């Protein structure tokens, strides 16, 4: 399993998308969290159509007026279940073909402390039901 997270400013730029593709290929990344991408729902839909069929997208565009977190999952390597989402995090369960399960949380925290308190509350709530390996990664904006 190879997982990555990148705070990608300027993801609208085709060069940035190309850099993401190169990283995926070079490091054989099967789950990639792209943070601070600021894509609109229409942009995400275009991106999904442009990706190979094996890639699945989860985003939190429904929680904020622009997407703050987008997760690309290689459907040939993983099946997934959605656990929870907010404007600052996405938590998923990944299952590989041999039925190994783990949880991942991608974080792109707000700059303001009071907003980040909601993130910590969300993560505490997630932790109650997670009984397997759990990786939390991203940009915590401290």
Coordinates of C-alpha atoms in Angstrom, one line a residue:
X1 CA 0.0 0.0 0.0
X2 CA 1.3 3.4 -1.0
X3 CA -0.5 6.4 0.3
X4 CA 0.3 10.1 -0.2
X5 CA -1.1 13.5 0.7
X6 CA -0.2 16.8 -1.0
X7 CA -1.3 20.3 -0.4
X8 CA -1.6 21.2 -4.1
X9 CA -2.2 24.9 -4.8
X10 CA -3.1 25.6 -8.3
X11 CA -4.6 22.2 -9.1
X12 CA -6.5 23.8 -12.0
X13 CA -3.2 24.1 -13.8
X14 CA -2.7 21.1 -16.1
X15 CA 1.0 21.1 -15.1
X16 CA 0.0 20.3 -11.5
X17 CA -2.2 17.5 -12.6
X18 CA 0.7 16.1 -14.6
X19 CA 2.9 16.3 -11.5
X20 CA 0.3 14.3 -9.5
X21 CA 0.2 11.6 -12.3
X22 CA 4.0 11.4 -12.2
X23 CA 4.1 11.0 -8.5
X24 CA 1.4 8.3 -8.7
X25 CA 3.4 6.4 -11.3
X26 CA 6.8 6.9 -9.7
X27 CA 5.8 5.7 -6.2
X28 CA 3.0 3.4 -7.2
X29 CA 0.5 5.4 -5.1
X30 CA -2.9 3.7 -4.7
X31 CA -4.6 6.3 -2.5
X32 CA -3.8 10.0 -2.9
X33 CA -5.2 12.8 -0.8
X34 CA -5.1 16.1 -2.7
X35 CA -5.6 19.0 -0.3
X36 CA -6.5 22.7 -0.9
X37 CA -7.4 22.0 -4.5
X38 CA -10.3 24.5 -4.5
X39 CA -12.2 22.7 -7.3
X40 CA -15.8 23.3 -7.9
X41 CA -18.2 20.4 -8.3
X42 CA -18.2 20.9 -12.1
X43 CA -14.4 20.7 -12.1
X44 CA -14.5 17.5 -10.1
X45 CA -17.0 16.0 -12.5
X46 CA -14.7 16.8 -15.5
X47 CA -11.7 15.4 -13.7
X48 CA -13.6 12.2 -12.9
X49 CA -14.5 11.8 -16.6
X50 CA -10.8 12.4 -17.6
X51 CA -9.4 9.8 -15.2
X52 CA -8.9 6.1 -16.0
X53 CA -11.9 4.0 -15.0
X54 CA -9.9 2.3 -12.2
X55 CA -9.7 5.6 -10.2
X56 CA -12.4 6.6 -7.8
X57 CA -12.8 10.1 -6.3
X58 CA -14.1 11.0 -2.9
X59 CA -14.3 14.7 -2.1
X60 CA -15.8 17.0 0.5
X61 CA -17.2 19.5 -2.0
X62 CA -20.6 19.0 -0.4
X63 CA -19.3 20.4 2.9
X64 CA -17.8 23.7 1.6
X65 CA -18.4 25.9 -1.5
X66 CA -15.1 24.6 -3.0
X67 CA -13.5 21.3 -2.6
X68 CA -10.9 21.3 0.2
X69 CA -10.0 17.6 0.1
X70 CA -10.2 15.1 -2.8
X71 CA -9.1 11.5 -2.4
X72 CA -8.1 9.4 -5.4
X73 CA -8.4 5.7 -4.8
X74 CA -7.1 3.0 -7.2
X75 CA -10.1 0.7 -7.6
X76 CA -7.8 -2.1 -8.8
X77 CA -6.0 -2.1 -5.4
X78 CA -8.7 -1.1 -3.0
X79 CA -12.4 -1.1 -2.3
X80 CA -13.5 1.6 0.1
X81 CA -16.3 2.5 2.5
X82 CA -17.0 6.1 3.4
X83 CA -16.9 6.7 7.2
X84 CA -17.2 10.4 7.7
X85 CA -16.6 13.8 6.2
X86 CA -16.5 17.5 7.1
X87 CA -15.1 20.6 5.5
X88 CA -11.8 19.7 7.2
X89 CA -11.5 15.9 6.9
X90 CA -12.5 12.7 5.0
X91 CA -12.3 9.4 6.8
X92 CA -12.5 6.1 4.8
X93 CA -12.0 2.4 5.3
X94 CA -9.9 0.7 2.6
X95 CA -10.1 -3.0 1.9
X96 CA -7.6 -4.7 -0.4
X97 CA -8.3 -7.9 -2.4
X98 CA -7.0 -10.1 0.4
X99 CA -9.5 -8.4 2.8
X100 CA -6.9 -6.4 4.7
X101 CA -8.7 -3.4 6.2
X102 CA -7.4 -0.1 7.4
X103 CA -8.7 3.4 7.9
X104 CA -7.3 6.6 6.5
X105 CA -8.2 10.2 7.4
X106 CA -7.1 13.0 5.2
X107 CA -7.1 16.4 6.9
X108 CA -7.0 20.0 5.6
X109 CA -7.6 22.0 8.8
X110 CA -8.8 25.6 8.9
X111 CA -6.4 28.3 9.8
X112 CA -8.5 29.4 12.8
X113 CA -8.2 27.6 16.1
X114 CA -11.9 27.7 16.9
X115 CA -12.6 26.0 13.5
X116 CA -9.9 23.4 14.2
X117 CA -11.7 22.4 17.5
X118 CA -14.5 21.0 15.3
X119 CA -12.0 18.9 13.5
X120 CA -10.7 17.4 16.7
X121 CA -14.2 16.7 17.8
X122 CA -14.9 14.9 14.5
X123 CA -11.7 12.8 14.8
X124 CA -12.6 11.8 18.4
X125 CA -16.1 10.7 17.1
X126 CA -14.4 8.7 14.3
X127 CA -12.1 7.0 16.8
X128 CA -14.9 5.4 18.7
X129 CA -15.7 3.0 15.9
X130 CA -12.2 2.4 14.5
X131 CA -10.6 -0.9 15.6
X132 CA -8.0 -1.4 12.9
X133 CA -4.8 0.4 11.7
X134 CA -5.6 4.1 11.2
X135 CA -3.5 6.7 9.5
X136 CA -4.3 10.4 9.8
X137 CA -2.4 12.6 7.4
X138 CA -2.6 16.0 5.8
X139 CA -2.2 19.7 6.6
X140 CA -3.1 20.6 10.2
X141 CA -2.4 24.3 9.7
X142 CA -0.6 25.0 13.0

